[in-house]
Amino acid sequence: MRAPVNTPPVTTLLVANRGEIARRVIHTCRALGIGTVAVHAPREETAPHVVEADTAVPLPVPPGGGPVDAYLDPAAIVAAARAAGADAVHPGYGFLSENPALARAVVEAGLTWVGPSADAIERMGAKTRAKEIARAAGVPVADALNPEDVRVEDLPVLVKASAGGGGRGMRVVHDLADLPAAAADARTEAASAFGDPTVFCEPYVERGRHIEVQILADAHGTVWALGERDCSAQRRHQKVIEETPAPGLPGDLRRDLHEAARRMAAAIGYVGAGTAEFLVPVHPPAEDDPTAFGVPVFLEMNTRLQVEHPVTECVTGLDLVEWQIRVAEGDRLPAADPPPPVGHAVEARLYAEDPRGGWRPRTGVLTAFDVPAATARFAPPTGFGVRLDAGVEAGDEVGTDFDPLLAKVVAHGRDRRDALRRLAAALTGARLHGVGTNRDLLVRTLRHPGFVDAADRPWDLHTGFLTGDRLTALAAPLAAPDTEELAALAAALASAEAARTGTAVPPGIPAHWRNLPSGPHVRRYTTDDGREISASHRTVRGAPLPERPGTRVRSVAADRVVLEVDGLRRAHTVHFAGGRVHIDTPNGSVALTPVDPLPAPEVAVDPGALPAPMPGTVTSVDVTVGEKVRAGQTLLRMEAMKMEHRITAPAAGAVREIPVAAGRRVSAGTPLAVLDYEGRSS
């Protein structure tokens, strides 16, 4: 079923989404002269996407629901469009973007739907049905099994949610005994994230490349394959780094994937932008098998714009959002082949999460958010350079109600090595203060030999690249201990300089100036992982002298300190905010908390209490009061940023108290359970 080809021009478009994708769509609409309407949940009135739109409409939260639920009611979206006078709706990604009910509601209301038909969404939305369509179109697929039908010989398998994506509702199972629990967990997570608990199993490929083909099709029968993207760098099945073209992919395999994607789109009369995803097994070449790639299998088709679409825009020069709108208006794609890719583009996703704290979501106020290397926003840079698509700005509060994605940083280079170098440097030089991020993991990954050499050794990059000991090593802070020590010294010197601002001390007189040599000035700080660092310096003849061998102070200001260490000068940018000190250096960024020399008395805490590690919603309580539990046993489950987090017993014992219930929203530090541990007095 194709969309009508005589659709009137869009004059005002409502974006049924939030964050960076809403801002991305608004950016293109502004360039096209199209009015924009933003929707928002309660307490999002000052969100960037709301501020930038011409009109904003609040969405109601259903009884007993949360902020996410405000975006999940098709009737409310249509009502908002009518109230604002919009004549078109763009779904973005996530939320209702692949829900046929929204597409039907928009069309039935006489509005233009900027996306594929409801029928196409429905046929591709259920991954098991999509596999049947792919098989009929001659596209190789992996078998789909009901969890109850899996046998030992089928292992390992991947449990997947039938609807949705983003790594939610997915579990890897190696032991048949673990399958029932894994399937149950996947169903719970899928129901929460997508409103559909249906799951299935497919063979799990230990070493595979996740490669997707960008499709753009019009209502007149033309289908473009706009190159492929490699999304193999994933953590917990969630994409972290994406790039195009896919490194090391043989030309014949690339052509086969493009053709398979076109056949899939043609088989369902697809109209608009979409993505066909494939898994390609990889292995080191051998004498009897010199190729590194196995037979690709179709995974799924995403009937929407992908998070990673900017890399395709960079190498093709096309505005995919503009073409989505033009196709919805009935325009034809050019009959000629799409433009070939120019250069190489790589995207890194900045998430608000704590690599050193079990990858828990991080919340708080972004006291600084800046990527100085970015020369373009929501559009390809002129020539080669860095693009930033961000959903947040400095001063915004990051909570746990929505996805932890803060921004996408994209580099377009002459070739892959150029793009990787540009992106790593842009991330290293970013000022990201107030909320912990995965920035250091991204930089280390972009510089890792196994990732850098993926074009020459394509079997080294696969979906298991960011796992195990390698993930632990790559997630380590960029700032080494000596960098942290120098950062603490810079913080101490800047603090002293800031303290004298506004006093009667004449200009040019350094902080802590004395006629005679002074005793040491010592400041103590704690790092994010609880370690304490001391910084000490004396004032000699009016100048600060660090008590650190080989270190000299070259200049001091309240926001910038230049230190010379063993003849090498390095600048330290210092930012005070929220009771913390953030120091950005060429060797990594450091966040420090000053230690109060006169701390307040500590509040007595029950040693058996288990506090909530983050704000969120308790989704289930798995134990009862009085129950004996073993170390590592799941006590409760929480949802934060649309991901499930388990609260486990740190040691064996008995449950003394459960002060919360399923459905309760809790803040960080709220007691969730109290245990009496074996062999310890309470």
XYZ file of C-alpha atoms in Angstrom, residues 165-662:
498
model
C 15.064 -2.153 19.712
C 17.880 -0.212 21.356
C 19.108 -3.279 23.228
C 15.966 -3.443 25.368
C 14.289 -6.788 25.861
C 17.396 -8.723 24.796
C 19.267 -11.471 26.658
C 22.001 -13.912 25.613
C 21.486 -17.478 26.876
C 24.204 -20.160 26.881
C 22.569 -22.588 29.321
C 19.078 -23.977 28.752
C 18.370 -23.738 32.487
C 18.782 -19.951 32.292
C 16.311 -19.496 29.438
C 13.022 -19.232 31.412
C 14.364 -16.454 33.654
C 16.004 -14.646 30.730
C 12.778 -14.788 28.710
C 10.764 -13.512 31.670
C 13.161 -10.603 32.201
C 13.089 -9.773 28.492
C 9.283 -9.802 28.461
C 9.127 -7.438 31.434
C 11.598 -5.018 29.883
C 9.929 -5.189 26.458
C 6.485 -4.529 27.922
C 7.809 -1.488 29.793
C 9.751 -0.062 26.845
C 7.437 -0.900 23.927
C 4.080 -1.910 25.399
C 4.465 -5.412 23.898
C 5.875 -8.312 25.956
C 6.253 -10.669 22.983
C 9.743 -12.182 22.664
C 11.370 -14.827 20.483
C 14.766 -16.516 20.183
C 17.260 -16.684 17.338
C 20.739 -18.231 17.046
C 23.352 -16.086 18.758
C 26.434 -15.360 16.655
C 29.440 -14.948 18.923
C 31.458 -12.998 16.331
C 29.267 -10.997 13.979
C 29.277 -7.588 12.337
C 26.053 -5.604 12.731
C 25.590 -3.894 9.367
C 22.537 -1.925 8.293
C 21.537 -0.419 4.953
C 19.839 2.978 4.757
C 16.779 2.886 2.504
C 14.913 5.828 1.009
C 11.852 5.082 -1.157
C 9.209 7.262 -2.796
C 5.557 6.585 -3.621
C 6.372 6.124 -7.313
C 8.377 2.908 -6.998
C 11.948 4.221 -6.745
C 14.048 2.736 -3.932
C 17.491 4.051 -3.019
C 20.066 2.201 -0.930
C 22.144 5.022 0.573
C 25.100 2.919 1.622
C 25.578 0.851 4.731
C 26.540 1.593 8.321
C 28.561 -0.586 10.656
C 27.095 -0.614 14.186
C 29.149 -3.455 15.679
C 30.577 -1.455 18.602
C 27.822 -2.140 21.117
C 27.443 -2.507 24.877
C 24.574 -4.633 26.123
C 23.252 -4.740 22.543
C 23.015 -0.946 22.551
C 24.901 0.814 19.778
C 27.779 3.009 20.922
C 29.747 3.866 17.761
C 28.449 3.769 14.172
C 30.233 4.493 10.909
C 29.948 4.477 7.138
C 31.174 2.920 4.934
C 31.555 -0.353 6.851
C 35.313 -0.980 7.249
C 36.817 -3.935 5.397
C 33.547 -5.003 3.767
C 34.187 -6.718 0.397
C 32.602 -4.986 -2.581
C 30.476 -7.965 -3.622
C 29.106 -8.391 -0.093
C 28.326 -4.680 0.076
C 26.371 -4.886 -3.192
C 24.504 -7.998 -1.981
C 23.410 -6.241 1.216
C 22.249 -3.159 -0.678
C 20.256 -5.292 -3.112
C 18.699 -7.344 -0.292
C 17.578 -4.137 1.425
C 16.016 -2.849 -1.791
C 14.156 -6.144 -2.258
C 12.807 -5.923 1.275
C 11.514 -2.393 0.690
C 9.967 -3.304 -2.675
C 8.298 -6.394 -1.211
C 6.101 -4.281 1.073
C 5.743 -1.151 -1.074
C 7.821 0.810 1.418
C 7.689 4.628 1.292
C 10.026 6.907 3.254
C 13.264 6.384 5.160
C 14.007 3.031 6.752
C 16.820 0.660 7.604
C 17.368 -3.029 6.877
C 19.638 -4.607 9.475
C 21.868 -7.634 8.907
C 24.242 -9.749 10.955
C 27.353 -10.869 9.095
C 29.489 -13.578 10.764
C 33.241 -12.794 10.797
C 36.268 -14.960 11.533
C 40.026 -14.868 10.943
C 40.840 -16.175 7.457
C 42.157 -19.715 7.093
C 43.746 -21.744 4.286
C 40.486 -23.489 3.473
C 38.443 -20.281 3.925
C 40.393 -17.148 2.961
C 37.388 -14.849 3.371
C 36.751 -13.190 6.727
C 32.990 -12.887 6.255
C 30.261 -15.525 6.419
C 26.764 -15.523 4.933
C 24.758 -12.491 6.127
C 21.304 -12.937 7.671
C 18.482 -10.411 7.902
C 17.691 -9.254 11.441
C 14.943 -6.661 11.182
C 13.725 -3.572 9.382
C 13.384 -0.294 11.232
C 10.486 1.665 9.758
C 11.789 5.043 10.849
C 14.816 7.304 10.834
C 17.725 5.780 12.762
C 19.645 7.455 15.580
C 22.810 7.096 13.480
C 21.458 8.704 10.293
C 23.901 11.677 10.533
C 26.855 9.595 9.304
C 24.962 8.822 6.098
C 24.090 12.499 5.683
C 27.751 13.459 6.064
C 29.065 11.165 3.313
C 26.152 11.650 0.870
C 25.406 15.332 1.447
C 21.679 14.527 1.650
C 19.303 15.835 4.304
C 17.322 12.700 5.142
C 14.700 14.597 7.130
C 14.115 16.901 4.170
C 13.685 13.884 1.911
C 11.289 12.297 4.405
C 9.120 15.408 4.159
C 9.438 15.662 0.370
C 8.507 11.994 -0.094
C 5.510 12.488 2.231
C 4.461 15.399 0.008
C 4.582 13.086 -3.025
C 7.920 14.129 -4.559
C 9.871 11.698 -6.709
C 13.401 10.562 -6.001
C 15.757 11.223 -8.916
C 15.849 8.313 -11.335
C 19.652 8.322 -11.280
C 21.591 6.402 -8.646
C 22.065 8.162 -5.310
C 25.297 10.101 -4.787
C 28.287 7.877 -3.920
C 29.812 8.342 -0.460
C 32.545 10.937 -0.047
C 35.050 10.247 2.710
C 34.196 8.432 5.938
C 31.943 9.383 8.872
C 31.902 8.066 12.449
C 29.353 8.795 15.177
C 29.769 8.357 18.925
C 26.829 8.353 21.317
C 27.341 10.275 24.542
C 25.356 8.597 27.303
C 24.760 9.804 30.867
C 26.060 6.710 32.617
C 28.748 5.692 35.093
C 31.273 3.198 33.657
C 32.886 2.819 37.086
C 29.580 2.326 38.906
C 28.106 -0.654 37.104
C 27.052 1.506 34.126
C 24.229 2.990 36.139
C 22.475 6.032 34.643
C 23.817 9.336 35.930
C 21.575 12.230 36.832
C 22.095 15.833 37.782
C 22.508 19.269 36.266
C 24.793 19.734 33.272
C 26.816 22.663 34.572
C 28.823 22.742 31.326
C 28.161 21.144 27.941
C 30.349 22.198 25.046
C 32.141 20.487 22.160
C 34.416 23.262 20.835
C 35.554 21.172 17.848
C 32.012 20.984 16.450
C 31.547 23.381 13.544
C 28.005 22.292 12.656
C 24.849 21.359 14.502
C 22.180 19.006 13.149
C 23.743 19.229 9.677
C 26.929 18.029 7.954
C 29.933 20.306 8.459
C 31.227 22.296 5.513
C 33.954 20.147 4.013
C 35.372 17.761 6.595
C 34.834 18.409 10.290
C 32.728 17.647 13.371
C 28.950 17.748 13.787
C 27.009 17.841 17.062
C 23.408 16.660 17.481
C 22.543 17.265 21.132
C 19.304 17.041 23.046
C 20.630 19.055 25.985
C 22.342 22.338 26.755
C 24.357 23.607 29.694
C 22.073 24.116 32.687
C 19.678 21.302 31.766
C 18.789 18.676 34.333
C 19.262 15.042 33.356
C 16.759 12.715 35.012
C 15.908 9.038 34.749
C 12.580 9.213 32.964
C 14.006 9.108 29.453
C 16.790 7.487 27.462
C 20.290 8.397 28.765
C 21.464 9.644 25.344
C 22.743 13.209 25.721
C 24.169 13.814 22.267
C 25.754 12.379 19.148
C 29.164 13.634 18.065
C 29.945 12.925 14.408
C 33.226 13.343 12.525
C 33.466 13.429 8.714
C 36.981 12.836 7.414
C 38.834 12.223 4.172
C 39.147 8.571 5.147
C 38.480 6.372 8.172
C 41.676 7.172 10.059
C 41.078 10.888 9.571
C 37.505 10.597 10.868
C 38.544 8.527 13.898
C 41.274 11.001 14.818
C 38.940 13.992 14.484
C 36.234 12.357 16.597
C 38.585 11.219 19.378
C 40.067 14.719 19.610
C 36.624 16.363 19.632
C 35.445 14.166 22.490
C 38.663 14.633 24.469
C 38.316 18.398 24.183
C 34.638 18.470 25.150
C 33.597 20.162 28.394
C 31.066 17.815 30.022
C 30.491 18.774 33.635
C 27.887 17.882 36.232
C 26.834 14.468 34.920
C 29.060 11.442 34.392
C 29.281 10.162 30.817
C 30.828 7.375 28.753
C 33.144 9.870 27.018
C 36.397 8.172 28.088
C 35.160 4.789 26.836
C 34.414 6.347 23.456
C 37.839 7.963 23.154
C 39.719 4.820 24.164
C 37.656 2.723 21.747
C 38.279 5.098 18.843
C 42.034 4.826 19.514
C 42.185 1.084 20.195
C 44.345 -0.779 17.634
C 41.678 -3.429 17.110
C 39.158 -0.750 16.200
C 41.524 1.468 14.213
C 42.733 -1.469 12.088
C 39.248 -2.856 11.372
C 39.598 -2.115 7.654
C 42.724 -4.289 7.437
C 41.648 -6.866 10.027
C 37.835 -6.851 9.748
C 37.441 -9.941 11.941
C 38.703 -8.038 14.983
C 35.620 -5.780 15.053
C 32.392 -7.547 15.998
C 29.422 -7.191 18.347
C 31.460 -8.665 21.199
C 34.204 -6.048 20.878
C 33.024 -4.124 23.963
C 32.770 -6.997 26.437
C 34.762 -8.631 29.220
C 38.228 -7.433 30.189
C 38.511 -5.246 27.100
C 35.412 -3.284 28.106
C 36.811 -2.843 31.619
C 40.089 -1.532 30.233
C 38.458 0.769 27.701
C 36.095 2.195 30.326
C 39.012 3.298 32.524
C 39.381 7.073 32.933
C 41.620 8.838 30.442
C 43.143 10.808 33.294
C 45.992 8.785 34.833
C 46.909 9.216 38.540
C 49.572 11.842 37.754
C 47.016 13.790 35.697
C 44.632 13.694 38.661
C 47.372 14.973 40.991
C 48.136 17.889 38.689
C 44.414 18.574 38.324
C 44.097 18.765 42.109
C 47.006 21.216 42.225
C 45.392 23.333 39.507
C 42.106 23.252 41.422
C 43.820 24.376 44.628
C 45.645 27.237 42.918
C 42.520 28.364 41.051
C 40.471 28.176 44.258
C 42.946 30.428 46.056
C 42.907 32.876 43.166
C 39.094 32.856 43.055
C 38.921 33.476 46.805
C 40.802 36.747 46.527
C 38.576 38.089 43.744
C 36.703 41.131 45.002
C 38.987 41.652 47.995
C 41.158 44.667 48.666
C 44.335 42.896 47.535
C 45.998 45.028 44.828
C 46.064 43.565 41.313
C 49.154 41.537 40.562
C 49.647 40.338 44.116
C 49.319 36.529 44.104
C 46.983 34.675 46.413
C 48.496 33.658 49.803
C 51.204 36.312 49.403
C 53.528 36.618 52.395
C 56.654 38.684 53.137
C 58.252 35.533 54.486
C 58.144 31.914 53.259
C 54.850 30.386 54.299
C 53.876 27.009 55.580
C 52.321 24.658 53.037
C 48.802 25.343 51.798
C 47.065 21.970 51.614
C 43.727 21.205 49.996
C 42.149 17.782 49.889
C 39.725 16.429 47.314
C 37.850 13.226 46.622
C 37.462 11.675 43.180
C 34.309 10.148 41.700
C 35.376 6.706 42.891
C 35.955 7.871 46.486
C 39.741 8.227 46.498
C 41.323 11.194 48.260
C 43.944 13.427 46.618
C 45.910 16.159 48.348
C 47.475 19.215 46.702
C 50.120 21.202 48.517
C 52.085 24.336 47.677
C 54.021 27.066 49.465
C 54.272 30.772 48.759
C 57.874 31.813 48.241
C 58.660 35.460 47.423
C 55.054 35.968 46.440
C 54.916 33.051 44.010
C 53.260 29.640 44.493
C 55.750 26.771 44.664
C 54.214 23.273 44.391
C 55.523 20.629 46.741
C 55.732 18.251 43.803
C 59.114 17.489 42.264
C 59.651 18.832 38.768
C 56.514 20.996 38.821
C 56.423 24.764 38.332
C 53.524 27.208 38.146
C 53.603 29.362 35.016
C 50.314 31.245 35.388
C 47.276 31.213 37.629
C 43.762 32.513 37.061
C 40.465 31.523 38.639
C 39.547 29.538 35.520
C 42.914 28.579 34.003
C 46.177 27.304 35.445
C 49.300 26.573 33.406
C 51.727 24.108 34.968
C 55.148 23.032 33.758
C 56.147 19.468 34.564
C 59.643 18.304 33.681
C 59.899 21.043 31.075
C 56.486 20.404 29.478
C 53.781 23.041 29.824
C 50.126 22.094 29.995
C 47.050 24.254 30.494
C 44.299 23.258 32.938
C 40.850 24.782 32.479
C 39.068 24.988 35.843
C 35.323 25.251 36.372
C 33.608 25.506 39.781
C 29.964 24.421 39.877
C 27.609 22.583 42.182
C 30.155 22.275 44.986
C 32.639 20.508 42.705
C 35.685 21.429 40.673
C 35.997 20.271 37.049
C 39.437 20.359 35.484
C 39.857 19.773 31.744
C 43.338 18.853 30.542
C 44.842 17.547 27.285
C 45.257 14.186 29.051
C 41.701 13.813 30.288
C 39.102 15.500 32.450
C 38.902 15.240 36.231
C 36.023 16.009 38.602
C 36.926 16.643 42.239
C 34.922 17.339 45.374
C 36.641 19.509 48.006
C 36.922 17.871 51.405
C 35.430 20.047 54.117
C 38.104 20.595 56.791
C 35.280 20.682 59.357
C 32.866 18.019 58.132
C 29.377 17.689 59.543
C 28.749 14.698 61.819
C 27.908 11.573 59.857
C 24.351 10.316 60.054
C 24.141 6.780 61.394
C 23.101 4.367 58.651
C 21.814 0.853 59.210
C 24.604 -1.389 57.844
C 21.997 -3.706 56.345
C 20.162 -0.984 54.408
C 20.371 -1.074 50.624
C 19.700 2.401 49.184
C 18.462 3.153 45.676
C 21.552 3.808 43.541
C 19.618 6.273 41.359
C 16.164 7.800 40.982
C 13.710 5.466 39.284
C 10.644 3.283 39.619
C 10.487 -0.015 41.488
C 9.104 -2.492 38.961
C 9.071 -5.640 41.095
C 9.946 -6.961 44.540
C 11.342 -10.484 44.228
C 11.659 -11.423 47.926
C 9.556 -11.300 51.076
C 10.293 -10.239 54.633
C 11.927 -13.084 56.544
C 13.165 -14.840 53.407
C 16.715 -16.231 53.391
C 18.756 -14.878 50.471
C 22.147 -15.765 48.996
C 24.864 -13.385 47.892
C 24.045 -11.949 44.476
C 20.361 -12.862 44.614
C 17.995 -10.313 43.074
C 15.935 -8.543 45.731
C 14.191 -5.854 43.679
C 14.186 -4.456 40.171
C 14.132 -0.810 39.185
C 13.577 0.977 35.914
C 15.599 4.075 35.142
C 16.133 5.634 31.707
C 14.019 2.823 30.228
C 16.503 0.144 31.348
C 16.060 -2.461 34.066
C 18.467 -2.425 37.029
C 18.644 -5.165 39.633
C 19.225 -4.611 43.334
C 21.075 -7.671 44.621
C 22.118 -8.945 48.035
C 25.784 -8.110 48.728
C 26.045 -11.126 51.054
C 23.956 -14.009 52.356
C 21.394 -13.219 55.025
C 17.721 -12.695 55.772
C 15.343 -9.952 54.637
C 14.419 -7.848 57.622
C 12.420 -5.128 55.877
C 11.114 -4.109 52.429
C 9.944 -0.483 52.773
C 8.934 -0.073 49.087
C 6.465 -1.707 46.705
C 6.250 -2.229 42.961
